[in-house]
mmCIF file of C-alpha atoms in Angstrom:
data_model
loop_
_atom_site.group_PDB
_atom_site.id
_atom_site.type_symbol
_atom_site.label_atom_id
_atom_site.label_comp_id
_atom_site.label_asym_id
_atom_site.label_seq_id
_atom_site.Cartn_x
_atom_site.Cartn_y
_atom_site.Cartn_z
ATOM 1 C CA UNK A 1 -8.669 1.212 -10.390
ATOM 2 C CA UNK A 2 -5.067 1.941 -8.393
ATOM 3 C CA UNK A 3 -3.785 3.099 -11.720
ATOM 4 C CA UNK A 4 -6.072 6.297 -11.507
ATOM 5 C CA UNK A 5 -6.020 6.225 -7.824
ATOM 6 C CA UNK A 6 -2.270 6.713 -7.251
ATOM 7 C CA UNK A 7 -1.143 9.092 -4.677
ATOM 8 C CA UNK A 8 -4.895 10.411 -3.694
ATOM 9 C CA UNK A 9 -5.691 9.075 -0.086
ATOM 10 C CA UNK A 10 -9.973 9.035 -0.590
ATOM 11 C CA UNK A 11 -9.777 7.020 -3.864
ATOM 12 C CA UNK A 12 -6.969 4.240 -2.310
ATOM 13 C CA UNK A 13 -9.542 3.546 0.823
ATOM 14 C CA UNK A 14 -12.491 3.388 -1.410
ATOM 15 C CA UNK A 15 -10.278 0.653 -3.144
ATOM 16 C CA UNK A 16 -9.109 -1.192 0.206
ATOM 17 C CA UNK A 17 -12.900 -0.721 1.080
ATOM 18 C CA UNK A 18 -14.021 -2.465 -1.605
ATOM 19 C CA UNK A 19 -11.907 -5.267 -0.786
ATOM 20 C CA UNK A 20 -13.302 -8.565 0.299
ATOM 21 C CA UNK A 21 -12.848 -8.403 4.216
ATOM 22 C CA UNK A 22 -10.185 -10.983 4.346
ATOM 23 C CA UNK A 23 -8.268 -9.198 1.997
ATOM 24 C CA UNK A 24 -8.498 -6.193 3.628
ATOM 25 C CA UNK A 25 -6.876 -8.431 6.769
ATOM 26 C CA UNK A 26 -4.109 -9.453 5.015
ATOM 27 C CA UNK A 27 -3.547 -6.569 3.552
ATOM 28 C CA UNK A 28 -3.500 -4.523 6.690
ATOM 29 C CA UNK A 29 -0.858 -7.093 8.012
ATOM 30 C CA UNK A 30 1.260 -6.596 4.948
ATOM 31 C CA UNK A 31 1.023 -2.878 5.202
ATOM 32 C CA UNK A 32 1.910 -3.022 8.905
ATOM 33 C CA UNK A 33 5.240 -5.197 8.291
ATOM 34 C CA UNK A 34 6.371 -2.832 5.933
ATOM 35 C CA UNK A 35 5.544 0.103 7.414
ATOM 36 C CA UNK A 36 7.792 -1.073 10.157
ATOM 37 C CA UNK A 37 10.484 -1.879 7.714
ATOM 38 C CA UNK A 38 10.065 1.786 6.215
ATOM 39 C CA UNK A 39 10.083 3.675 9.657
ATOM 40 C CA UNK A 40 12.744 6.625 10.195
ATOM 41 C CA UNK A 41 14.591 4.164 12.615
ATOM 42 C CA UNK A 42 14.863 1.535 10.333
ATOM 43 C CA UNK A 43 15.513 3.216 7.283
ATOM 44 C CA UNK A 44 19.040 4.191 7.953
ATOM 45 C CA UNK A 45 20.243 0.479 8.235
ATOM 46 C CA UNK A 46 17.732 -1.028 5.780
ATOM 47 C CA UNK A 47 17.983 1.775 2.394
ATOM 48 C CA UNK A 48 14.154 0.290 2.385
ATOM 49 C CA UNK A 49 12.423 3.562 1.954
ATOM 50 C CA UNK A 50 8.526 3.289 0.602
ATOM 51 C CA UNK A 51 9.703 3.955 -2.532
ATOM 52 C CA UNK A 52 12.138 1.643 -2.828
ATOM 53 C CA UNK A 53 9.224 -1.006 -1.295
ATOM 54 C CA UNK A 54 7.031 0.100 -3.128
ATOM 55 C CA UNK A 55 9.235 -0.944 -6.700
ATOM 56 C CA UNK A 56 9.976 -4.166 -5.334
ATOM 57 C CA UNK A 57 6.733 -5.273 -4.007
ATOM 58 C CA UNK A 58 4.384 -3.302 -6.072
ATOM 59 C CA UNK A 59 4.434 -6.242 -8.957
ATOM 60 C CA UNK A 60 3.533 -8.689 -6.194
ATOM 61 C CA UNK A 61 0.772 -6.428 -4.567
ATOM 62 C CA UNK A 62 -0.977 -4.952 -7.487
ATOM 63 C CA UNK A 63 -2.473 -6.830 -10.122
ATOM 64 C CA UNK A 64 -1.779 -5.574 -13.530
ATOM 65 C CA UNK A 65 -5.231 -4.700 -15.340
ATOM 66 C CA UNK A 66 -2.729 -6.723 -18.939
ATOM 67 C CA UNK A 67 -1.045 -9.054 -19.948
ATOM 68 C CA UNK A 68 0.947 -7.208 -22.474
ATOM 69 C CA UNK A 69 4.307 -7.379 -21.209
ATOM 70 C CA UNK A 70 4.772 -3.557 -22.406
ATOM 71 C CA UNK A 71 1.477 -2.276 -21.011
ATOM 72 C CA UNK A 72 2.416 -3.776 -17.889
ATOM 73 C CA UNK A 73 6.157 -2.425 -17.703
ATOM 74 C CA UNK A 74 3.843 1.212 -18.651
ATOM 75 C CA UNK A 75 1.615 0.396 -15.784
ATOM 76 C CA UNK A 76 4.541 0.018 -13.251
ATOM 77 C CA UNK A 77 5.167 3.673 -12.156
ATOM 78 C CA UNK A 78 1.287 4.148 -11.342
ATOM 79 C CA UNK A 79 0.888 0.930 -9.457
ATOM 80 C CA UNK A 80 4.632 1.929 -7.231
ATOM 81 C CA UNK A 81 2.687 5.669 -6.472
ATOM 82 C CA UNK A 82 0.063 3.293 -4.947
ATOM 83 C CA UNK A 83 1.665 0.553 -3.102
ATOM 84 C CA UNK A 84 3.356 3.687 -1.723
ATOM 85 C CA UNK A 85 0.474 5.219 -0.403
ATOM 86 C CA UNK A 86 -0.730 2.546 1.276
ATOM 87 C CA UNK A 87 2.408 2.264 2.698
ATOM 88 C CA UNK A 88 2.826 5.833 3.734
ATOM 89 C CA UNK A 89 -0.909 6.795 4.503
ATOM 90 C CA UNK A 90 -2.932 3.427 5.596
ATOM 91 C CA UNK A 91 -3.814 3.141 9.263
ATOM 92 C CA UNK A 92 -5.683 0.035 10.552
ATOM 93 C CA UNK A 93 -7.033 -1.005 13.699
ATOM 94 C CA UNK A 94 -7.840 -4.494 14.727
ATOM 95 C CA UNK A 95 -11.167 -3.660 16.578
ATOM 96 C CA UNK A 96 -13.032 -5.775 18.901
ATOM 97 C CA UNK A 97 -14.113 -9.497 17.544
ATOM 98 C CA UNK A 98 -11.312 -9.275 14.866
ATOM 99 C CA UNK A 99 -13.412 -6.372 12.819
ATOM 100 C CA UNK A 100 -11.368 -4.871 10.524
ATOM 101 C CA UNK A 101 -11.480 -1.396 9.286
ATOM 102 C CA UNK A 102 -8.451 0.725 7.271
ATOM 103 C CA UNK A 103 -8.490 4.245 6.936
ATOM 104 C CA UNK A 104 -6.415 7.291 5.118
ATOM 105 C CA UNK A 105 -4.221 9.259 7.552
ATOM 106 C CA UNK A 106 -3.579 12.312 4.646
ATOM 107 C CA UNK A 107 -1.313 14.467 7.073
ATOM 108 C CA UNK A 108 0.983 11.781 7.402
ATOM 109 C CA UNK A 109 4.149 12.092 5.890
ATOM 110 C CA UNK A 110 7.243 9.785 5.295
ATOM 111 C CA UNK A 111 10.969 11.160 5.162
#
């Protein structure tokens, strides 16, 4: 599913919705940390841009849908265009009574 969704905001929530609601949590959390290592101020001194997140962490954060060692080296560049979304466009708010609910900013854009 985050192969086909890659860059398009709508089809990466329906994903994160679909997620259990404890992985959604952690998830959010994750996406928070490195949206704060990705920020314009933090960039300069850090070269961590999303993209360059997004290659190192995308292996970690995105299960590959093989176990072809080939397929999954194919699968790479689709699953780094989503990391980086969720990295660019996910906003979360911790709501009352620890709900949890992610959504799409599309505007948004990183530098």
């Amino acid at each position: 599913m985050c192969l086909q969704a890659g860059d398009n905001s709508r089809a990466c929530s329906e994903i994160v919705a679909s997620m259990p609601a404890l992985h959604r949590k952690v998830l959010g959390q994750i996406v928070q940390l490195l949206q704060r290592i990705a920020s314009p101020e933090n960039v300069e001194a850090n070269k961590m841009t999303p993209e360059s997140i997004a290659a190192v962490l995308s292996p970690s954060l995105v299960r590959s849908p093989s176990d072809n060692p080939q397929q999954m080296l194919a699968n790479s560049p689709a699953e780094q265009v989503f990391v980086r979304s969720l990295i660019v466009n996910l906003e979360y708010v911790l709501a009352p009574q620890s709900a949890f609910t992610l959504t799409f900013d599309s505007t948004r854009k990183c530098l």
